[in-house]
Coordinates of C-alpha atoms in Angstrom, one line a residue:
M13 CA 68.3 21.1 109.4
L14 CA 64.5 21.2 110.5
N15 CA 62.4 24.0 108.9
K16 CA 59.3 25.2 110.1
T17 CA 56.3 24.7 108.0
N18 CA 53.0 26.4 107.0
V19 CA 49.5 25.5 107.1
E20 CA 49.1 25.6 103.0
L21 CA 45.7 26.2 101.8
E22 CA 46.0 23.7 98.8
R23 CA 46.9 20.8 101.0
L24 CA 43.5 21.9 103.4
E25 CA 41.8 21.8 100.3
K26 CA 42.5 18.3 99.5
L27 CA 42.0 17.3 102.8
N28 CA 38.8 18.4 102.9
K29 CA 37.4 16.6 99.8
K30 CA 39.2 13.6 101.3
Y31 CA 37.0 14.1 104.3
L32 CA 34.0 14.7 102.6
K33 CA 34.3 11.5 100.7
D34 CA 34.5 9.2 103.5
D35 CA 30.8 8.4 104.4
K36 CA 32.2 7.5 108.3
N37 CA 33.1 11.0 109.0
T38 CA 30.0 12.2 107.8
V39 CA 28.0 9.6 110.6
L40 CA 30.7 10.5 113.4
R41 CA 30.3 14.6 112.4
H42 CA 26.3 14.0 112.6
A43 CA 26.9 12.0 116.2
L44 CA 29.3 14.6 117.8
S45 CA 27.3 17.7 116.9
N46 CA 24.9 16.8 119.8
A47 CA 27.0 14.6 121.8
A48 CA 30.2 14.0 123.7
Y49 CA 32.8 12.2 122.7
S50 CA 33.1 10.0 125.8
D51 CA 29.1 9.0 124.7
V52 CA 29.9 8.3 120.7
L53 CA 32.9 6.7 121.5
H54 CA 31.7 4.4 124.4
V55 CA 32.9 0.5 123.6
L56 CA 29.5 -0.8 124.9
E57 CA 31.5 -4.8 125.0
E58 CA 34.2 -3.4 127.7
E59 CA 31.5 -2.7 130.1
N60 CA 31.5 -6.5 130.8
N61 CA 34.7 -6.2 132.2
I62 CA 33.8 -3.2 134.6
E63 CA 31.5 -4.7 136.7
Q64 CA 31.0 -4.3 140.3
K65 CA 32.1 -8.2 141.3
F66 CA 35.1 -8.5 143.1
S67 CA 37.1 -11.9 144.4
I68 CA 38.8 -9.7 147.2
E69 CA 36.6 -6.5 148.6
N70 CA 36.6 -5.1 152.3
K71 CA 33.7 -3.7 153.3
V72 CA 33.6 0.1 154.1
L73 CA 31.6 2.7 155.7
P74 CA 29.6 4.9 153.2
I75 CA 30.5 7.5 150.5
T76 CA 31.9 11.4 151.4
N77 CA 31.8 13.9 149.1
Q78 CA 34.1 16.9 148.5
K79 CA 32.0 18.9 146.8
Q80 CA 33.4 21.7 145.1
S81 CA 36.9 21.5 146.5
G82 CA 40.3 19.8 145.9
R83 CA 40.1 18.0 149.1
C84 CA 40.1 14.5 147.6
W85 CA 43.7 13.6 149.0
I86 CA 42.1 14.6 152.9
F87 CA 38.9 13.0 152.1
A88 CA 40.7 9.7 150.8
A89 CA 43.3 9.7 153.8
L90 CA 40.7 10.2 156.2
N91 CA 38.4 7.5 154.7
V92 CA 41.1 5.2 155.5
L93 CA 41.4 6.1 159.0
R94 CA 38.0 6.3 160.3
E95 CA 38.0 2.6 159.3
I96 CA 40.4 2.6 162.2
V97 CA 38.0 4.5 164.5
A98 CA 35.0 2.9 163.2
K99 CA 36.2 -0.8 163.8
E100 CA 37.3 0.0 167.6
L101 CA 33.9 1.6 168.4
K102 CA 31.7 -0.4 166.4
L103 CA 30.6 2.6 163.7
T104 CA 28.4 2.1 160.9
D105 CA 28.1 5.5 159.5
F106 CA 31.2 8.0 160.6
E107 CA 33.3 10.7 159.2
L108 CA 36.2 12.5 160.5
S109 CA 36.2 16.3 160.0
Q110 CA 37.6 17.2 156.5
N111 CA 37.6 20.7 157.4
Y112 CA 39.4 20.5 160.4
I113 CA 42.4 19.0 158.5
A114 CA 41.8 21.4 155.6
F115 CA 41.8 24.3 157.8
Y116 CA 45.2 23.8 159.4
D117 CA 46.5 22.6 155.9
K118 CA 45.6 25.8 154.5
L119 CA 47.2 28.0 157.5
E120 CA 50.6 26.1 157.1
K121 CA 50.4 26.1 153.4
V122 CA 50.8 30.1 153.6
N123 CA 53.1 30.1 156.2
Y124 CA 55.3 27.7 154.0
A125 CA 54.5 29.4 150.9
L126 CA 55.8 32.7 152.7
N127 CA 59.1 31.1 154.1
S128 CA 59.9 30.0 150.5
V129 CA 59.7 33.5 149.2
I130 CA 61.6 34.5 152.1
E131 CA 63.8 32.1 151.1
L132 CA 64.0 33.2 147.7
I133 CA 64.2 36.9 148.6
D134 CA 67.4 37.8 146.3
K135 CA 65.9 36.4 143.4
E136 CA 63.9 38.3 140.3
H137 CA 60.4 37.9 140.1
D138 CA 61.1 35.5 136.9
D139 CA 63.3 33.2 138.5
R140 CA 61.9 29.7 137.9
E141 CA 61.9 28.4 141.5
L142 CA 60.5 31.5 142.9
M143 CA 57.8 31.5 139.6
F144 CA 56.8 27.9 141.0
V145 CA 56.1 29.0 144.3
L146 CA 54.1 31.7 143.2
Q147 CA 52.2 30.1 140.2
T148 CA 51.4 26.8 142.2
G149 CA 50.3 29.5 145.2
I150 CA 47.8 28.1 147.8
N151 CA 45.2 25.3 146.6
D152 CA 43.2 22.3 147.7
G153 CA 45.5 19.9 146.1
G154 CA 48.3 17.6 148.6
Q155 CA 50.3 14.5 149.4
W156 CA 49.9 12.0 151.9
D157 CA 53.0 13.1 153.7
M158 CA 51.6 16.7 153.9
F159 CA 48.2 14.9 155.7
T160 CA 50.1 13.2 158.1
N161 CA 52.5 16.2 159.1
I162 CA 49.0 18.2 160.0
V163 CA 47.5 15.1 162.0
R164 CA 50.4 14.5 163.8
K165 CA 50.7 18.2 164.7
Y166 CA 46.9 19.2 165.2
G167 CA 45.2 15.5 165.4
I168 CA 41.6 14.5 164.2
V169 CA 38.0 15.3 165.5
P170 CA 34.7 13.7 164.3
K171 CA 32.9 15.8 161.8
Q172 CA 30.2 16.3 164.2
A173 CA 32.6 18.6 166.4
F174 CA 33.7 20.5 163.2
K175 CA 31.3 20.2 160.4
E176 CA 31.7 22.1 156.9
T177 CA 30.8 25.5 155.9
W178 CA 30.1 27.1 152.6
A179 CA 33.8 28.2 152.3
S180 CA 35.1 24.9 153.1
S181 CA 33.0 22.9 150.3
H182 CA 33.5 25.8 147.6
T183 CA 37.0 26.9 148.3
R184 CA 37.9 28.9 144.8
E185 CA 37.4 32.4 146.6
I186 CA 39.0 31.7 149.7
D187 CA 42.4 30.0 147.8
S188 CA 42.1 33.1 145.4
L189 CA 42.4 35.5 148.8
L190 CA 45.2 33.7 150.0
N191 CA 47.1 33.6 146.7
S192 CA 46.9 37.2 146.3
V193 CA 48.3 37.6 149.9
V194 CA 51.4 35.4 149.3
R195 CA 52.0 37.0 145.8
K196 CA 51.6 40.6 147.3
F197 CA 53.7 39.8 149.9
A198 CA 56.8 38.2 147.4
A199 CA 56.5 41.7 145.9
D200 CA 56.5 43.7 149.1
V201 CA 59.6 41.9 150.7
H202 CA 61.4 41.9 147.6
K203 CA 61.6 45.7 147.4
L204 CA 62.1 45.3 151.8
Y205 CA 65.6 43.4 150.2
V206 CA 66.4 45.9 147.8
D207 CA 66.1 48.8 150.1
N208 CA 68.2 47.2 152.8
K209 CA 64.9 46.9 155.0
T210 CA 65.0 43.1 156.1
D211 CA 64.7 43.7 160.0
E212 CA 61.0 44.5 158.7
I213 CA 60.2 41.3 156.9
N214 CA 59.4 39.3 159.5
K215 CA 57.3 41.6 161.4
L216 CA 55.3 41.7 157.9
K217 CA 54.6 38.0 157.9
D218 CA 53.7 37.8 161.5
E219 CA 51.1 40.6 160.8
I220 CA 49.9 38.7 157.6
M221 CA 49.6 35.1 159.1
D222 CA 47.7 36.8 162.0
K223 CA 45.1 38.0 159.6
V224 CA 45.1 34.6 157.4
Y225 CA 43.9 33.1 160.9
T226 CA 41.3 35.3 161.1
L227 CA 40.2 34.9 157.5
M228 CA 40.2 30.8 158.4
C229 CA 38.0 31.2 161.1
S230 CA 35.5 33.4 159.4
S231 CA 35.6 31.2 156.5
F232 CA 35.8 27.8 158.2
G233 CA 35.1 28.1 161.8
V234 CA 37.0 28.0 164.9
P235 CA 38.5 24.8 165.4
P236 CA 37.6 23.1 168.6
K237 CA 40.4 22.2 171.2
K238 CA 37.9 20.0 173.0
F239 CA 34.9 18.1 172.0
N240 CA 32.2 15.8 173.3
F241 CA 31.8 12.7 171.0
D242 CA 28.4 10.9 171.4
Y243 CA 27.6 8.0 169.1
V244 CA 25.2 5.0 169.1
D245 CA 26.9 1.6 168.0
K246 CA 26.1 -1.3 165.6
D247 CA 24.3 -3.1 168.4
G248 CA 22.0 0.2 169.1
K249 CA 24.0 1.2 172.2
Y250 CA 24.5 4.6 173.1
H251 CA 28.2 5.9 174.2
V252 CA 29.7 9.3 174.7
L253 CA 33.2 10.4 175.3
N254 CA 33.8 13.6 177.1
N255 CA 36.3 16.0 176.9
Q256 CA 37.9 15.0 174.2
T257 CA 41.2 16.7 172.2
P258 CA 42.1 16.3 168.9
L259 CA 45.6 15.1 169.6
G260 CA 44.1 12.9 172.5
F261 CA 41.4 11.5 170.0
F262 CA 44.0 11.0 167.4
N263 CA 46.4 9.2 169.8
K264 CA 44.0 7.0 171.3
F265 CA 42.7 5.5 167.6
V266 CA 45.6 5.9 165.4
G267 CA 48.7 6.9 167.1
D268 CA 52.3 5.9 166.2
K269 CA 50.5 3.7 163.3
I270 CA 50.6 6.9 161.0
N271 CA 54.5 6.2 160.9
D272 CA 54.0 3.3 159.5
Y273 CA 52.5 4.1 156.2
V274 CA 55.1 5.2 153.5
S275 CA 54.4 6.6 149.5
I276 CA 55.4 4.0 146.9
I277 CA 55.4 5.7 143.1
H278 CA 55.6 4.2 139.9
A279 CA 58.1 6.8 138.4
P280 CA 59.9 5.0 135.3
T281 CA 61.9 7.6 133.7
K282 CA 65.3 7.7 133.3
D283 CA 66.2 10.4 135.9
K284 CA 64.6 8.0 138.5
E285 CA 65.9 4.5 140.0
Y286 CA 63.6 2.0 141.1
G287 CA 64.3 1.3 144.9
K288 CA 65.4 4.9 145.6
R289 CA 64.0 7.6 147.6
Y290 CA 62.8 11.1 146.0
T291 CA 62.0 14.4 147.6
I292 CA 60.8 17.4 146.0
R293 CA 62.2 20.8 146.7
L294 CA 59.7 23.4 148.1
L295 CA 57.1 21.5 148.4
G296 CA 55.4 20.6 151.4
N297 CA 52.9 22.3 154.2
V298 CA 54.3 22.1 158.1
E299 CA 57.7 23.9 158.0
E300 CA 59.0 21.4 160.9
G301 CA 57.2 19.0 159.6
H302 CA 58.2 15.4 157.6
K303 CA 59.4 15.9 153.8
V304 CA 57.2 14.7 151.1
I305 CA 58.9 11.8 150.4
H306 CA 58.2 8.4 147.9
L307 CA 59.8 5.1 147.5
N308 CA 60.1 4.4 143.7
L309 CA 59.3 0.9 142.7
P310 CA 58.3 -1.3 139.9
M311 CA 54.2 -1.1 138.4
E312 CA 54.0 -5.0 139.4
R313 CA 55.7 -4.6 142.6
I314 CA 53.0 -1.8 143.6
K315 CA 50.2 -4.1 142.5
E316 CA 51.7 -6.9 144.6
L317 CA 51.7 -4.7 147.6
C318 CA 48.4 -3.1 147.2
I319 CA 47.0 -7.0 147.1
K320 CA 48.6 -7.8 150.4
T321 CA 46.9 -5.0 152.1
L322 CA 43.5 -5.5 150.4
E323 CA 44.1 -9.6 151.4
N324 CA 44.6 -8.1 155.1
G325 CA 41.8 -6.3 155.3
E326 CA 43.2 -3.0 155.2
L327 CA 42.8 0.0 152.5
V328 CA 45.0 1.9 149.9
W329 CA 45.3 5.7 149.6
F330 CA 46.6 6.0 145.9
G331 CA 47.2 8.7 143.6
S332 CA 46.5 8.9 139.6
D333 CA 45.5 10.6 136.7
V334 CA 41.5 10.5 136.5
G335 CA 41.7 12.9 133.1
F336 CA 41.7 9.9 130.9
Y337 CA 39.3 7.5 130.4
G338 CA 36.7 8.1 132.9
N339 CA 32.9 7.5 132.6
R340 CA 31.4 9.0 136.1
T341 CA 27.6 7.4 134.9
L342 CA 29.1 4.2 135.2
G343 CA 31.9 4.5 137.7
A344 CA 35.0 3.8 135.2
W345 CA 38.4 4.1 134.6
D346 CA 39.1 2.2 131.7
D347 CA 41.1 3.0 128.8
K348 CA 39.5 0.2 126.6
L349 CA 36.4 2.0 127.6
F350 CA 36.8 4.4 124.3
D351 CA 38.0 4.2 121.1
Y352 CA 39.7 7.2 119.9
E353 CA 42.0 5.5 117.6
S354 CA 38.9 3.9 114.9
A355 CA 37.4 7.0 114.7
F356 CA 40.1 10.2 114.3
G357 CA 43.0 7.6 113.8
L358 CA 44.7 9.0 117.0
D359 CA 47.4 6.5 118.7
L360 CA 47.1 8.4 122.2
K361 CA 49.0 5.8 123.8
F362 CA 52.7 6.4 124.2
D363 CA 55.2 5.5 127.0
K364 CA 54.3 6.1 130.4
A365 CA 58.0 7.5 130.9
D366 CA 57.1 10.0 128.2
M367 CA 54.0 10.9 129.3
L368 CA 55.6 12.1 132.5
D369 CA 58.2 13.5 130.9
Y370 CA 56.7 15.4 128.1
H371 CA 53.6 16.9 130.3
A372 CA 51.1 14.6 129.2
S373 CA 50.1 12.8 132.3
A374 CA 50.8 13.4 136.1
M375 CA 49.0 12.4 139.7
N376 CA 46.3 14.7 140.2
H377 CA 43.4 12.7 142.3
A378 CA 43.4 10.8 145.3
M379 CA 41.1 7.9 146.4
V380 CA 41.1 4.7 148.1
I381 CA 41.6 0.8 146.8
V382 CA 39.2 -1.0 148.7
G383 CA 39.0 -4.3 146.6
V384 CA 40.6 -6.2 143.4
N385 CA 39.3 -9.1 141.4
V386 CA 42.1 -11.6 140.8
Q387 CA 41.6 -14.7 138.4
K388 CA 44.1 -17.8 138.0
G389 CA 46.9 -15.5 139.7
Q390 CA 46.2 -12.3 137.8
E391 CA 44.1 -9.2 138.7
N392 CA 42.0 -7.7 136.1
K393 CA 40.0 -4.9 138.3
W394 CA 40.1 -2.8 141.4
K395 CA 37.5 -1.6 143.5
I396 CA 37.7 2.3 144.2
Q397 CA 36.0 4.6 147.3
N398 CA 35.9 8.0 145.8
S399 CA 34.7 11.3 147.2
W400 CA 32.6 12.5 145.0
G401 CA 29.1 11.6 146.3
V402 CA 26.5 8.8 145.9
D403 CA 25.4 10.4 142.6
S404 CA 28.5 9.5 140.9
G405 CA 29.4 6.0 140.0
E406 CA 27.7 3.3 141.5
K407 CA 26.9 4.6 144.9
G408 CA 30.1 6.5 145.0
F409 CA 32.2 3.7 144.0
Y410 CA 34.5 3.0 141.0
V411 CA 36.1 0.3 138.8
M412 CA 39.4 0.7 137.8
S413 CA 40.4 -1.7 135.1
N414 CA 44.1 -3.0 135.3
S415 CA 45.5 -1.5 132.5
W416 CA 44.3 1.6 133.5
F417 CA 45.9 1.1 137.1
D418 CA 49.2 0.4 134.6
R419 CA 49.1 3.8 132.7
F420 CA 47.2 5.9 135.1
V421 CA 48.4 5.1 138.8
Y422 CA 51.3 6.9 140.0
Q423 CA 51.7 6.8 143.7
A424 CA 50.2 4.5 146.6
V425 CA 50.4 4.5 150.4
I426 CA 51.6 1.1 152.1
D427 CA 52.6 0.0 155.5
K428 CA 55.8 -0.8 155.8
K429 CA 55.4 -4.3 157.2
Y430 CA 54.5 -5.6 153.8
L431 CA 57.9 -4.3 152.2
S432 CA 60.7 -6.7 151.7
S433 CA 64.0 -6.2 153.7
E434 CA 65.4 -4.6 150.6
E435 CA 62.9 -2.4 150.2
L436 CA 63.1 -1.2 154.0
K437 CA 66.7 -0.8 153.9
A438 CA 66.0 1.6 151.2
L439 CA 63.9 3.7 153.1
E440 CA 66.9 4.2 155.7
A441 CA 69.0 5.9 152.7
E442 CA 68.8 9.6 151.8
P443 CA 66.2 10.6 149.5
I444 CA 67.1 12.3 146.4
V445 CA 66.1 15.9 145.7
V446 CA 64.5 16.9 142.3
P447 CA 62.9 20.1 141.2
P448 CA 59.8 21.7 142.4
W449 CA 58.2 21.0 139.2
D450 CA 59.1 17.5 139.2
P451 CA 55.9 15.6 137.6
M452 CA 56.2 13.3 141.1
G453 CA 55.6 16.5 143.2
T454 CA 52.1 17.3 141.5
L455 CA 49.2 17.3 144.2
A456 CA 46.4 15.5 144.2
D457 CA 42.8 17.5 143.9

């Protein structure tokens, strides 16, 4: 039987002497006293491999900025859709309203959370599923299927029809308020359940939703029911679209095409077989909307599908873990860009499945792949459209190394026309339900 051990003073003394005898440690300590790890441990030679030059590159509209919010998934998804609108209208500078999507996403998330609390009403406060609902709470993050639920129900509008507010661009305070609402509701309805007053629960929920709508309108603005959209095309010609509705605008430019996109994931863990569909319990926003569903595929197949999409002039929404090996100044994600091993003797590279199983990594940010460099049939780097403004990266664009893609990309959204017949057949199968805390249920923010 293994026993717990203590930090022994005698051992620390030996380690201290050993450390001080090594001049490399002295130089490293001096350097790190006034600089970040990423600056001191930067591998200069690797910069040659992350130049912004690509054999396949789709030209896209200017970079957007999510500011102090976790709406990357919304920005990335709208960056994909706006290219469709811009191509049709011949626009060179255009954004769809991210605030509009975020407004209804938060409203729907509150309703979804309250419904989840009611579903778990007979559970004690420390029940694992209820704890998940309350701890996850109302945040800015999301998944591709959550985005499509919103646009199918509420449509889209140009940014000029529903602009940003302070609260929409700085979401910490409103998220805190909404989470307090949900958690207090959980406490109140459990008491009603214990007191056998369940007939009062729906009334309480309706009152809360009415107040949340008021809060959202005061914070994000009142979403338009109709709008006019005037623009000047690339030839300098003025146009105006009058009396547009959000759903009408969406159906005019996107419509049923939104149903062609499917989420594919790379989840190499033992509990997830390739070629199977998975959904996550208690994860969603629109109650009557589609479930969050992923088709699990091998990494090489995911890359093949991404390249096919890019070759056809289309873009790829994708989710990854940007918490590792990133340099905002260079605009790079590259696992060979920093050398922790020679500095500290730390081998931080371990199996991707283990990273997921042992909570070392999970998807946390969504962006758009707009290009790839292929040499002699082998891809080696990818061009990324981010949503952190033009002051980050190379005017907002990033490079992702191929090895970083292997290790930290977990999800991509592909038009199903690129899938094989076997993969299309897999889409017809009933999805396997995994628990709420499964790493494939994490949200991009």
